[in-house]
PDB file of C-alpha atoms and ligand atoms in Angstrom:
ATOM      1  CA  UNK Q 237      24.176   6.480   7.738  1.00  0.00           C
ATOM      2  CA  UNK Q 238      21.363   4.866   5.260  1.00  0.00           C
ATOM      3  CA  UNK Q 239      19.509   7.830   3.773  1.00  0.00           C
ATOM      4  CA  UNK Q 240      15.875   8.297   5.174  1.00  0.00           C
ATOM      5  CA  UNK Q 241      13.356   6.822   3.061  1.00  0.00           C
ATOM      6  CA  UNK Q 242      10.724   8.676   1.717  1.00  0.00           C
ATOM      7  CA  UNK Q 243       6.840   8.902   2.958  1.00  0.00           C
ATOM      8  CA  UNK Q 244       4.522   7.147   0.897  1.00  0.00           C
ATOM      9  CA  UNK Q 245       0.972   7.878   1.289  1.00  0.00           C
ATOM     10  CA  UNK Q 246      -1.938   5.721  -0.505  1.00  0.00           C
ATOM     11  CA  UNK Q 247      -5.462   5.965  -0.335  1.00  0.00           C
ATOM     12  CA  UNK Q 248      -7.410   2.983  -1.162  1.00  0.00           C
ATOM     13  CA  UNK Q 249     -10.809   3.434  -2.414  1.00  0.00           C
ATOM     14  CA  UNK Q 250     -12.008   0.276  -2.188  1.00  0.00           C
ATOM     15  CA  UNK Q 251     -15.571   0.039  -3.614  1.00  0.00           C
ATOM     16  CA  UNK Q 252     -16.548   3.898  -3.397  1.00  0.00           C
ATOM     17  CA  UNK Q 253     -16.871   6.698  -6.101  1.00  0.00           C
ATOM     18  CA  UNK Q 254     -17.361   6.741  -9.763  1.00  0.00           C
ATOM     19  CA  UNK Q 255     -15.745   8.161 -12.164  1.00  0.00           C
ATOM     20  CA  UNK Q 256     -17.101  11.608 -12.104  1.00  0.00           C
ATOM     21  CA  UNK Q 257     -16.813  11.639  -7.864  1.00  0.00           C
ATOM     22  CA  UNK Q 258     -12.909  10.841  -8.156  1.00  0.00           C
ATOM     23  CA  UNK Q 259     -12.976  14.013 -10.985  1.00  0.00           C
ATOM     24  CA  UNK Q 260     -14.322  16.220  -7.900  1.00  0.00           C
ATOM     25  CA  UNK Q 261     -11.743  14.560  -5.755  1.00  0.00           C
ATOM     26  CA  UNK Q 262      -8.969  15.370  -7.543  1.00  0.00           C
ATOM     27  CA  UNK Q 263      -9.848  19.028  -8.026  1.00  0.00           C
ATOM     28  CA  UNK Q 264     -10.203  19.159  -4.190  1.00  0.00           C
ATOM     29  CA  UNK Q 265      -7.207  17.180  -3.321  1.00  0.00           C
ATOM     30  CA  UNK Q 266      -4.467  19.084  -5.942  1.00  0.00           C
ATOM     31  CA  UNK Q 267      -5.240  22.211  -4.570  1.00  0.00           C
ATOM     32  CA  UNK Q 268      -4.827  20.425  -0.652  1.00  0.00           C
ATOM     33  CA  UNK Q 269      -1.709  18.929  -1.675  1.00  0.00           C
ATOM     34  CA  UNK Q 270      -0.608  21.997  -3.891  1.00  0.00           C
ATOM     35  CA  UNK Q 271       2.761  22.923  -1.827  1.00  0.00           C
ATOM     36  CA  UNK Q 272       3.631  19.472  -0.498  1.00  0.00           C
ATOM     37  CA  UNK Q 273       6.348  18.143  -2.093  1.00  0.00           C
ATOM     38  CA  UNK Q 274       8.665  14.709  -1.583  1.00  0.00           C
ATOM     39  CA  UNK Q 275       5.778  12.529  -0.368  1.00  0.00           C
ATOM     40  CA  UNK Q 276       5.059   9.713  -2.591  1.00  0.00           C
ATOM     41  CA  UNK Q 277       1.329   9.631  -3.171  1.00  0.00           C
ATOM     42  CA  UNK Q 278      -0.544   6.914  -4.708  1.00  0.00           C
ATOM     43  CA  UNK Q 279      -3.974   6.666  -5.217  1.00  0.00           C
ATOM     44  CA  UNK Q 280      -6.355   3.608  -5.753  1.00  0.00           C
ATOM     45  CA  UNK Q 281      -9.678   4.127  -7.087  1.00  0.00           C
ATOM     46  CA  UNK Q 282     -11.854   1.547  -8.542  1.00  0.00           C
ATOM     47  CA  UNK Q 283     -10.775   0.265 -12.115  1.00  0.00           C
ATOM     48  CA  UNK Q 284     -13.618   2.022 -13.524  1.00  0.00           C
ATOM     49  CA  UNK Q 285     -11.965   5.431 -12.261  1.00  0.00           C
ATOM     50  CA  UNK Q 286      -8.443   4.820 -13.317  1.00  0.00           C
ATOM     51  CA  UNK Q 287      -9.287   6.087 -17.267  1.00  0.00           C
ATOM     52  CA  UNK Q 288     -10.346   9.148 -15.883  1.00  0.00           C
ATOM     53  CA  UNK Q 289      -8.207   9.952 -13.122  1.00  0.00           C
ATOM     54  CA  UNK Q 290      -5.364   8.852 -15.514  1.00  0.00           C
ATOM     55  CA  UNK Q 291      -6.612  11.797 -17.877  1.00  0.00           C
ATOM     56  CA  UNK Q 292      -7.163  14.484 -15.517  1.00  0.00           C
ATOM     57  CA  UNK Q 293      -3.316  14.253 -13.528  1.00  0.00           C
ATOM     58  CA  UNK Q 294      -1.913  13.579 -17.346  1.00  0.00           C
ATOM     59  CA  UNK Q 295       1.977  12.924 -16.821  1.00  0.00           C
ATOM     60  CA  UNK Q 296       2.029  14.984 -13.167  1.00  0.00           C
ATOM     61  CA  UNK Q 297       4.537  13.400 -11.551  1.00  0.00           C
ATOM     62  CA  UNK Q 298       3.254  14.057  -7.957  1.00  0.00           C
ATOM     63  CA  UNK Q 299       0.170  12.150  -7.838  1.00  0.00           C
ATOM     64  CA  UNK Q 300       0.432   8.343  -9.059  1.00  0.00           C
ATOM     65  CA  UNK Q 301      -2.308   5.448  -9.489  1.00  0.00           C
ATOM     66  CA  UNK Q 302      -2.725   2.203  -7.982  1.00  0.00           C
ATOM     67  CA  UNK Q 303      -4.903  -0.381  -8.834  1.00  0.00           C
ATOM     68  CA  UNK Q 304      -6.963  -2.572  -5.760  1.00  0.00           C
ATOM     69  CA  UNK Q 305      -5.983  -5.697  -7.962  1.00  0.00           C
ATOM     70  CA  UNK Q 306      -4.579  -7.165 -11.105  1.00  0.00           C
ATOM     71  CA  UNK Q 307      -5.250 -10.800 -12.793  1.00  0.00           C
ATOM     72  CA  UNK Q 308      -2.203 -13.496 -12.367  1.00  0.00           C
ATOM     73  CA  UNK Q 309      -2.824 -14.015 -16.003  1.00  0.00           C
ATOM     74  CA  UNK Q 310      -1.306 -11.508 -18.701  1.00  0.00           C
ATOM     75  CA  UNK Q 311      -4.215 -12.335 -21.147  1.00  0.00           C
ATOM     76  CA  UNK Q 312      -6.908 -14.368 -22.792  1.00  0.00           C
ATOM     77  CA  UNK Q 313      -9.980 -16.139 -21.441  1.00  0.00           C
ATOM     78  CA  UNK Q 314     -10.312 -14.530 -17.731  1.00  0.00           C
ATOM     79  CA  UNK Q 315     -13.825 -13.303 -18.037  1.00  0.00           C
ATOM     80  CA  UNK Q 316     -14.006 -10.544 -15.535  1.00  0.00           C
ATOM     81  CA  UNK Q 317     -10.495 -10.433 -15.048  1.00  0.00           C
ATOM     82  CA  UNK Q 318      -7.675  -7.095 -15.867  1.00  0.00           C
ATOM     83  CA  UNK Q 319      -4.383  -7.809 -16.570  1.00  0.00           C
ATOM     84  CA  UNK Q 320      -1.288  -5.172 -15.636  1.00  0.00           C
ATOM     85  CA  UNK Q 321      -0.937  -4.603 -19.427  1.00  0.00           C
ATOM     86  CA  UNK Q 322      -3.996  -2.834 -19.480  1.00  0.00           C
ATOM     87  CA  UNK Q 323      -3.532  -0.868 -16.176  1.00  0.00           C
ATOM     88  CA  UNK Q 324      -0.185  -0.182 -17.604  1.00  0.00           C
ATOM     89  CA  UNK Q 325      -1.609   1.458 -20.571  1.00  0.00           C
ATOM     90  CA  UNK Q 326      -3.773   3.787 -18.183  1.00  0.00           C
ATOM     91  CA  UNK Q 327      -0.186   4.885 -16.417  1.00  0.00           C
ATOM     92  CA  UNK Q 328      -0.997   2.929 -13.526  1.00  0.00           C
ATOM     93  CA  UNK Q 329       1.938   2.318 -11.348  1.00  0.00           C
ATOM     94  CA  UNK Q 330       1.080   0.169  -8.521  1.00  0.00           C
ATOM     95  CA  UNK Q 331      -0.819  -2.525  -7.763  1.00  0.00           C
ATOM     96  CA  UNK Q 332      -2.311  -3.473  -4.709  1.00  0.00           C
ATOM     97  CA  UNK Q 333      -2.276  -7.419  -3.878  1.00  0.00           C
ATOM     98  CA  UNK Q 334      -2.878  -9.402  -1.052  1.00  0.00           C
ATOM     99  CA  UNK Q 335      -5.394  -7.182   0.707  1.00  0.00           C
ATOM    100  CA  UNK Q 336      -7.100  -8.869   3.693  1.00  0.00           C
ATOM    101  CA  UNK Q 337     -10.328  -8.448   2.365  1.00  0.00           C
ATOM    102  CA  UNK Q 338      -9.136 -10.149  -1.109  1.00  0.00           C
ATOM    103  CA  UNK Q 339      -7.899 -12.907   0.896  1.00  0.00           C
ATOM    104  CA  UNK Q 340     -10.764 -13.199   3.321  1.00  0.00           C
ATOM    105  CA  UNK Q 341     -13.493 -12.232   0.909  1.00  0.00           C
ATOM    106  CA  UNK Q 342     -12.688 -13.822  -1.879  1.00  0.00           C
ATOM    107  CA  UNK Q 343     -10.721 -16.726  -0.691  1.00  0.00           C
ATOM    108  CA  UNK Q 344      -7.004 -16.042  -1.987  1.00  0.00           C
ATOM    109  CA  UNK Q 345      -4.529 -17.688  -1.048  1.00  0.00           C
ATOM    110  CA  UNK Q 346      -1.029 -16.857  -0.076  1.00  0.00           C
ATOM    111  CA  UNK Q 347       0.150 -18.602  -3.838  1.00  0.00           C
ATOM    112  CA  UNK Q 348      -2.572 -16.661  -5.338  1.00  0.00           C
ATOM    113  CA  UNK Q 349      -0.760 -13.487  -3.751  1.00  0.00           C
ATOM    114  CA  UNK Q 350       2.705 -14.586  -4.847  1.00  0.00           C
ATOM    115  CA  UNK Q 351       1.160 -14.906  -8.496  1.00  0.00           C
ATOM    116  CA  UNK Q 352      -0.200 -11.710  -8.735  1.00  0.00           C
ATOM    117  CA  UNK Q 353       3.048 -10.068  -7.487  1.00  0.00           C
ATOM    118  CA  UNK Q 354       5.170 -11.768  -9.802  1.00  0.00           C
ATOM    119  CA  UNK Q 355       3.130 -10.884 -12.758  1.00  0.00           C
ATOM    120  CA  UNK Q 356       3.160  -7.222 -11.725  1.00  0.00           C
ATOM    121  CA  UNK Q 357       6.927  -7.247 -11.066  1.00  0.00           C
ATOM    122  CA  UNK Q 358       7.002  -8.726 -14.356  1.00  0.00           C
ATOM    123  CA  UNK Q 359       4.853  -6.144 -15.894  1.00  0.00           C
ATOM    124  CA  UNK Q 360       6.844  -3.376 -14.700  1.00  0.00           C
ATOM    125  CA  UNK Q 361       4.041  -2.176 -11.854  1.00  0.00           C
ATOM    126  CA  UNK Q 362       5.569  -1.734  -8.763  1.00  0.00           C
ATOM    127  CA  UNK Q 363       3.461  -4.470  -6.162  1.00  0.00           C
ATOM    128  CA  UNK Q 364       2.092  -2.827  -2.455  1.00  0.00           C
ATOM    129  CA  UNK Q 365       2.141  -6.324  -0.686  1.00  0.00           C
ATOM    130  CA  UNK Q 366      -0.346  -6.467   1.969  1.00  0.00           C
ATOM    131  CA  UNK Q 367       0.141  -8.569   5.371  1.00  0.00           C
ATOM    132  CA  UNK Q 368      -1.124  -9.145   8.598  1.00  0.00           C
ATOM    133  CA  UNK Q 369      -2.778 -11.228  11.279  1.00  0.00           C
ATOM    134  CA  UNK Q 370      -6.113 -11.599  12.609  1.00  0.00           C
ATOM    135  CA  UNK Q 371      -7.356 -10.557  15.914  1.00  0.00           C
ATOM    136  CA  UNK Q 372      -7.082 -14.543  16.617  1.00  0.00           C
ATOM    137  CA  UNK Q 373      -3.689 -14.983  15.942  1.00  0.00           C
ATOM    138  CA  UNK Q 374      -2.587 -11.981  17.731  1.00  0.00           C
ATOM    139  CA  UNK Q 375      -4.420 -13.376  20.693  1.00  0.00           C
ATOM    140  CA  UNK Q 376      -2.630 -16.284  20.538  1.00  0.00           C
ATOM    141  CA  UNK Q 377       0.665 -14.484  19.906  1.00  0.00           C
ATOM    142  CA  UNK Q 378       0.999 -15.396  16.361  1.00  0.00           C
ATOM    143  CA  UNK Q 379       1.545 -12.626  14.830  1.00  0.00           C
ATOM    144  CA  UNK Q 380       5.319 -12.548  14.022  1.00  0.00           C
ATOM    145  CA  UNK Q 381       4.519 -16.473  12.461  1.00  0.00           C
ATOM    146  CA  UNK Q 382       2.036 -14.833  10.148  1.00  0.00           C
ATOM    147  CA  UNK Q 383       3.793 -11.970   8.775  1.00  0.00           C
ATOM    148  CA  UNK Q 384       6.853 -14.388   8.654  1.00  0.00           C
ATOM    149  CA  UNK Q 385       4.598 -16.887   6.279  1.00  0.00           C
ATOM    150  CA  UNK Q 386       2.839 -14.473   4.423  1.00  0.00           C
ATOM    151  CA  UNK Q 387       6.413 -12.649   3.709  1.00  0.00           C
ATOM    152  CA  UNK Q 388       8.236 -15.893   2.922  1.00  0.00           C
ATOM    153  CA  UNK Q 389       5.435 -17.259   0.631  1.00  0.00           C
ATOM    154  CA  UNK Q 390       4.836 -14.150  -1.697  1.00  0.00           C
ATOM    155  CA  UNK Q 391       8.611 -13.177  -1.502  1.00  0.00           C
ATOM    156  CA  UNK Q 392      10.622 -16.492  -1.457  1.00  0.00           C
ATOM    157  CA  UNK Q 393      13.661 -17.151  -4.716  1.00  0.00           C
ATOM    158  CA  UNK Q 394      12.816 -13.415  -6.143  1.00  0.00           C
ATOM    159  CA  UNK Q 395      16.181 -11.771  -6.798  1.00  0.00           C
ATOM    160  CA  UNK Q 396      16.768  -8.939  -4.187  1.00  0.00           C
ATOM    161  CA  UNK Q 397      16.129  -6.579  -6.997  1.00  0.00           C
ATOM    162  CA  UNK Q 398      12.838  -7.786  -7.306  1.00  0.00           C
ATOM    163  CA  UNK Q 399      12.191  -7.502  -3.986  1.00  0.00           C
ATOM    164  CA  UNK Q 400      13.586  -4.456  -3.685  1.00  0.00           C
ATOM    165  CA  UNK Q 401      10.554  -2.957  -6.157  1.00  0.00           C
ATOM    166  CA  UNK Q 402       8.229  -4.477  -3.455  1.00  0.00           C
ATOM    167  CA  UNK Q 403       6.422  -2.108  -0.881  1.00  0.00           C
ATOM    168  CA  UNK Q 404       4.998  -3.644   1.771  1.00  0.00           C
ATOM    169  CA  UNK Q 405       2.232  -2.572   3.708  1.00  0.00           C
ATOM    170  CA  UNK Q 406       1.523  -4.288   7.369  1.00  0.00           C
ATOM    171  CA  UNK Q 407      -2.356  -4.077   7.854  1.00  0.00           C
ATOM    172  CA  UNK Q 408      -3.666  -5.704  10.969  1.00  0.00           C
ATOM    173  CA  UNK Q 409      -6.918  -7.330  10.161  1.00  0.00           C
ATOM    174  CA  UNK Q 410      -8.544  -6.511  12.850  1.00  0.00           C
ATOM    175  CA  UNK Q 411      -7.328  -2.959  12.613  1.00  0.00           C
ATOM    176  CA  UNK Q 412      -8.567  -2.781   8.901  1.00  0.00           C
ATOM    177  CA  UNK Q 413     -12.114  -0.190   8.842  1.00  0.00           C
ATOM    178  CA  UNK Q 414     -13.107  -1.278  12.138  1.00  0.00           C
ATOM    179  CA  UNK Q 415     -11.658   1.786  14.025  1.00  0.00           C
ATOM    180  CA  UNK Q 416      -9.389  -0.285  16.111  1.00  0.00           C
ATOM    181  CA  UNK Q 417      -5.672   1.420  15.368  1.00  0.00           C
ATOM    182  CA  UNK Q 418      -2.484  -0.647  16.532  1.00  0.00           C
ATOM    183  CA  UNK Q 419      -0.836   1.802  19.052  1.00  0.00           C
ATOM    184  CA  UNK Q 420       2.241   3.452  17.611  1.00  0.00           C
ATOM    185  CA  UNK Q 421       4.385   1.074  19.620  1.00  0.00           C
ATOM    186  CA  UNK Q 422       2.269  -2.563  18.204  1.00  0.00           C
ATOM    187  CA  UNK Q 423       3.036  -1.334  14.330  1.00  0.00           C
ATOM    188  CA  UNK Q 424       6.640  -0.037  14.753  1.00  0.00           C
ATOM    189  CA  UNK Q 425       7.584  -3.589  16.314  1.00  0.00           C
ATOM    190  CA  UNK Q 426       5.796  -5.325  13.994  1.00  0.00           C
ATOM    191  CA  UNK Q 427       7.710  -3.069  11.008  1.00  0.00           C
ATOM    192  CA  UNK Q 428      10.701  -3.683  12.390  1.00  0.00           C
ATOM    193  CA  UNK Q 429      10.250  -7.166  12.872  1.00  0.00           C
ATOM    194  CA  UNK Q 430       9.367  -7.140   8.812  1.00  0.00           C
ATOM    195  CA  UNK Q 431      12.464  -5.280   8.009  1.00  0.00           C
ATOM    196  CA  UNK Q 432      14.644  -7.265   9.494  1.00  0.00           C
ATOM    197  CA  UNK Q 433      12.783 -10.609   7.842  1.00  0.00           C
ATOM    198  CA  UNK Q 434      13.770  -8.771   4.536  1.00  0.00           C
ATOM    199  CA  UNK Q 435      17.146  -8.334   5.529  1.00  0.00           C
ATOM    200  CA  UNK Q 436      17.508 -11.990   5.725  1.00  0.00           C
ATOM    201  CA  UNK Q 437      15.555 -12.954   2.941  1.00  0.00           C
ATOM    202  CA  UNK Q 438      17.314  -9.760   0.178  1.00  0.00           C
ATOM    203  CA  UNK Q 439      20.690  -8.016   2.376  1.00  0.00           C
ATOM    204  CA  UNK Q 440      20.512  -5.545   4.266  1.00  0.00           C
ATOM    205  CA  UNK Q 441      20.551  -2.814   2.103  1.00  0.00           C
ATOM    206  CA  UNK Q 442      17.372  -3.968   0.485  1.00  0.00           C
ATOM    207  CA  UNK Q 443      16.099  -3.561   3.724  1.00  0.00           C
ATOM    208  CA  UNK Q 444      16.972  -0.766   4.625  1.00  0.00           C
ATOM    209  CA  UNK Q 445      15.757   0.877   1.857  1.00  0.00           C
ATOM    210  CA  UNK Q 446      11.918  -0.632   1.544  1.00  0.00           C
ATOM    211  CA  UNK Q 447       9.093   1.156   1.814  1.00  0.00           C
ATOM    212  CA  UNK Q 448       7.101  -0.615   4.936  1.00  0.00           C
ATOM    213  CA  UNK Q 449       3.209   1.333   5.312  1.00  0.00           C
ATOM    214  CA  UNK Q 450       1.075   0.949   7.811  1.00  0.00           C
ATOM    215  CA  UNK Q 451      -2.362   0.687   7.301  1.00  0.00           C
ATOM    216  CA  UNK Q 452      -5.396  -0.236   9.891  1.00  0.00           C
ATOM    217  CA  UNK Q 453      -8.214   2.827  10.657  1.00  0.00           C
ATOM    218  CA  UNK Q 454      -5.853   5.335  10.190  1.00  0.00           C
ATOM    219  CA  UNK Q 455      -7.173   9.384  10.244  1.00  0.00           C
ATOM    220  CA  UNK Q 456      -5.577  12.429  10.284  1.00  0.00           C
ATOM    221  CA  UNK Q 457      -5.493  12.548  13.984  1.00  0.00           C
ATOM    222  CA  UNK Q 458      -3.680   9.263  14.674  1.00  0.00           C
ATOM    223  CA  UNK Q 459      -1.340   9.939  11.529  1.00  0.00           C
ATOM    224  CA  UNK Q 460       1.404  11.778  12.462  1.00  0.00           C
ATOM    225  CA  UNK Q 461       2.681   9.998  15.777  1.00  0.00           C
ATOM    226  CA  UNK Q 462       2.262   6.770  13.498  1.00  0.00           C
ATOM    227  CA  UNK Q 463       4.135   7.858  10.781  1.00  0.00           C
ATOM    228  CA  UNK Q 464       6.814   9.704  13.279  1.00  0.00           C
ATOM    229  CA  UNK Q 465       8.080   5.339  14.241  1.00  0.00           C
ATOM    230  CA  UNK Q 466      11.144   4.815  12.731  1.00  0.00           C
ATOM    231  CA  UNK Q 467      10.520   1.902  11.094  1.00  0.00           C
ATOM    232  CA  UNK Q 468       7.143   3.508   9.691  1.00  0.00           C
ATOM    233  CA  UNK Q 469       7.548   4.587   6.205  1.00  0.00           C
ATOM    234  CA  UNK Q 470       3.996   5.673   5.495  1.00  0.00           C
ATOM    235  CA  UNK Q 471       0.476   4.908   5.167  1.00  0.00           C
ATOM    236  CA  UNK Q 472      -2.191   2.690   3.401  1.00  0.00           C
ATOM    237  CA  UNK Q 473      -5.443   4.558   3.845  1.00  0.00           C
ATOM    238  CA  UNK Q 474      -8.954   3.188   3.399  1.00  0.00           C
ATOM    239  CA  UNK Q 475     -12.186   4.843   4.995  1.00  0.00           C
ATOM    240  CA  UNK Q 476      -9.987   8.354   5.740  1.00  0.00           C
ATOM    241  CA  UNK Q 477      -9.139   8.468   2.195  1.00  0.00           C
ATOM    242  CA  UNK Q 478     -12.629   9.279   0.383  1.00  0.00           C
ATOM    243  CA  UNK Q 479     -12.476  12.559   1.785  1.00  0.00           C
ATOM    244  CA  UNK Q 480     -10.147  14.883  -0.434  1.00  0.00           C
ATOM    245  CA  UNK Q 481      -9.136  17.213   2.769  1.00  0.00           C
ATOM    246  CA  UNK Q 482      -9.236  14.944   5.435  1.00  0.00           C
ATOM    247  CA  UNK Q 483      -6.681  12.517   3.195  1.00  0.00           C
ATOM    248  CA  UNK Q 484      -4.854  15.840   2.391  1.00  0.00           C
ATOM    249  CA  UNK Q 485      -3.953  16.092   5.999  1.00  0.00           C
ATOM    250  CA  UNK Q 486      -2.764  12.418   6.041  1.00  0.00           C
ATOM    251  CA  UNK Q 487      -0.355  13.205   3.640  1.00  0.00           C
ATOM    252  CA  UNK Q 488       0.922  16.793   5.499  1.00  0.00           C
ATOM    253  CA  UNK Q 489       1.441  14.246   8.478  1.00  0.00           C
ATOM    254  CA  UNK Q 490       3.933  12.811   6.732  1.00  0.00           C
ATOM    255  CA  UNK Q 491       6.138  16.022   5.752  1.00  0.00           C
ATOM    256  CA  UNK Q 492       9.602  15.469   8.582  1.00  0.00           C
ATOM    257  CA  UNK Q 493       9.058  18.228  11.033  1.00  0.00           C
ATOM    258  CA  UNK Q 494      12.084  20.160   9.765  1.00  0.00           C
ATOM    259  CA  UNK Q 495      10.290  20.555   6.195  1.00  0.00           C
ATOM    260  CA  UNK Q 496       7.736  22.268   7.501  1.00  0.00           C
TER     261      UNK Q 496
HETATM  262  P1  PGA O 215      -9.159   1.451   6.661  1.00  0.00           P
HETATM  263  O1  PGA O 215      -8.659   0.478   5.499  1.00  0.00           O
HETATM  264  O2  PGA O 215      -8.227   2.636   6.653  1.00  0.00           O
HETATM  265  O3  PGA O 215     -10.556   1.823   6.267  1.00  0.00           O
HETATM  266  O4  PGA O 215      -9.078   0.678   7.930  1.00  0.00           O
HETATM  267  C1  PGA O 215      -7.304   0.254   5.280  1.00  0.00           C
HETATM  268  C2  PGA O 215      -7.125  -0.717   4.143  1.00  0.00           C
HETATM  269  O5  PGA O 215      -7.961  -1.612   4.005  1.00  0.00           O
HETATM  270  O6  PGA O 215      -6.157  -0.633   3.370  1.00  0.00           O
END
């Protein structure tokens, strides 16, 4: 029997709080989050947060940092740009890439994707790989054909050890802050359908083992019987996130029933 992977929760920010709002989030949300233990939690404030909220959890082991994106490039002329060395240097562990608003918003493509993940994998910052299809393609029942691309494009000749450092989070687009949750059932078929893609693509075990989140208008009261799929391995969390307690409850979702 494969040993059961463990919950990882992530809140994505997006384009909310400064620097001194994620300083009274964090007070709120250590003392939430205080006695639970073996969930991995990530969270991914703006860039302009990560100095501070790199300062304030120091070394603590419990809560990590994301960042929403990362150049392709590892330096040099990029005006605008950040590379992973410098979220590196601010203890930032993950990186967000492929989000559907990134791709829809501003227009990146599925090699654009596959560039940023190999320069994180490079840069030691572990990639969250988003995918998903549209409310069009699921109409026309394209779904599987999408995540299949998307996978296959961002994924395709890395060594299974590479891929292996690859979470993977399945966000619907038409799920994403519009309030619209896939049903327990859509997201553990589509999960399943993704680990067994990776199987092909990295072995089996590499399957077995990734991290596959779900993310799509989740709250705390459509969390747990989400995260209770079997192929559901945890969460990507936008809107619910910005609220300390209410994203504290996300995470106690996760905690297996017997731990509690
Ligand atoms: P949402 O966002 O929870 O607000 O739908 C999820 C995401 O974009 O990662």
């Amino acid at each position: 029997m494969a040993l059961p992977r463990k919950k990882f929760i992530a809140g994505n920010f997006k384009m909310n709080t400064t620097s001194s709002e994620v300083a009274a989030y964090l007070e709120v949300f250590r003392l939430e989050t205080d006695k639970i233990n073996d969930i991995d939690i990530v969270l991914i404030p703006p860039f302009t947060s990560l100095t501070k909220a790199s300062e304030i959890l120091g070394g603590a082991q419990k809560i990590r940092l994301g960042a929403q994106n990362l150049s392709p490039e590892a330096k040099g002329a990029y005006t605008g740009e950040i590379s992973a060395a410098m979220l590196r240097d601010l203890f930032v562990r993950y990186a967000l890439v492929g989000h559907s608003e990134r791709r829809r918003l501003f227009g990146e493509s599925d090699e654009m994707v596959r560039r940023k993940l190999v320069t994180a994998l490079k840069s030691e910052l572990r990639p969250i790989l988003c995918i998903g299809e549209t409310l069009e393609e699921r109409q026309a029942g394209q779904e599987k054909a999408i995540l299949e691309s998307q996978l296959r494009t961002a994924l395709e000749g890395l060594s299974a050890e590479e891929i292996s450092e690859v979470v993977i989070a399945y966000e619907p687009v038409w799920a994403i802050g519009t309030g619209l949750t896939a049903t327990p059932e859509q997201a553990q078929e589509a999960h399943l359908f993704i680990r067994d893609y990776l199987g092909k693509m990295a072995g089996t075990s590499v399957a077995n083992k990734a991290r596959i989140l779900y993310g799509g208008s989740v709250t705390p009261e459509t969390a747990r019987e989400l995260l209770s799929q079997p192929d559901i391995d945890g969460a990507l969390v936008g809107g619910a996130s910005l609220d300390p307690r209410g994203f504290a409850k996300i995470v106690a979702a996760a905690v297996p029933a017997d731990e509690k």
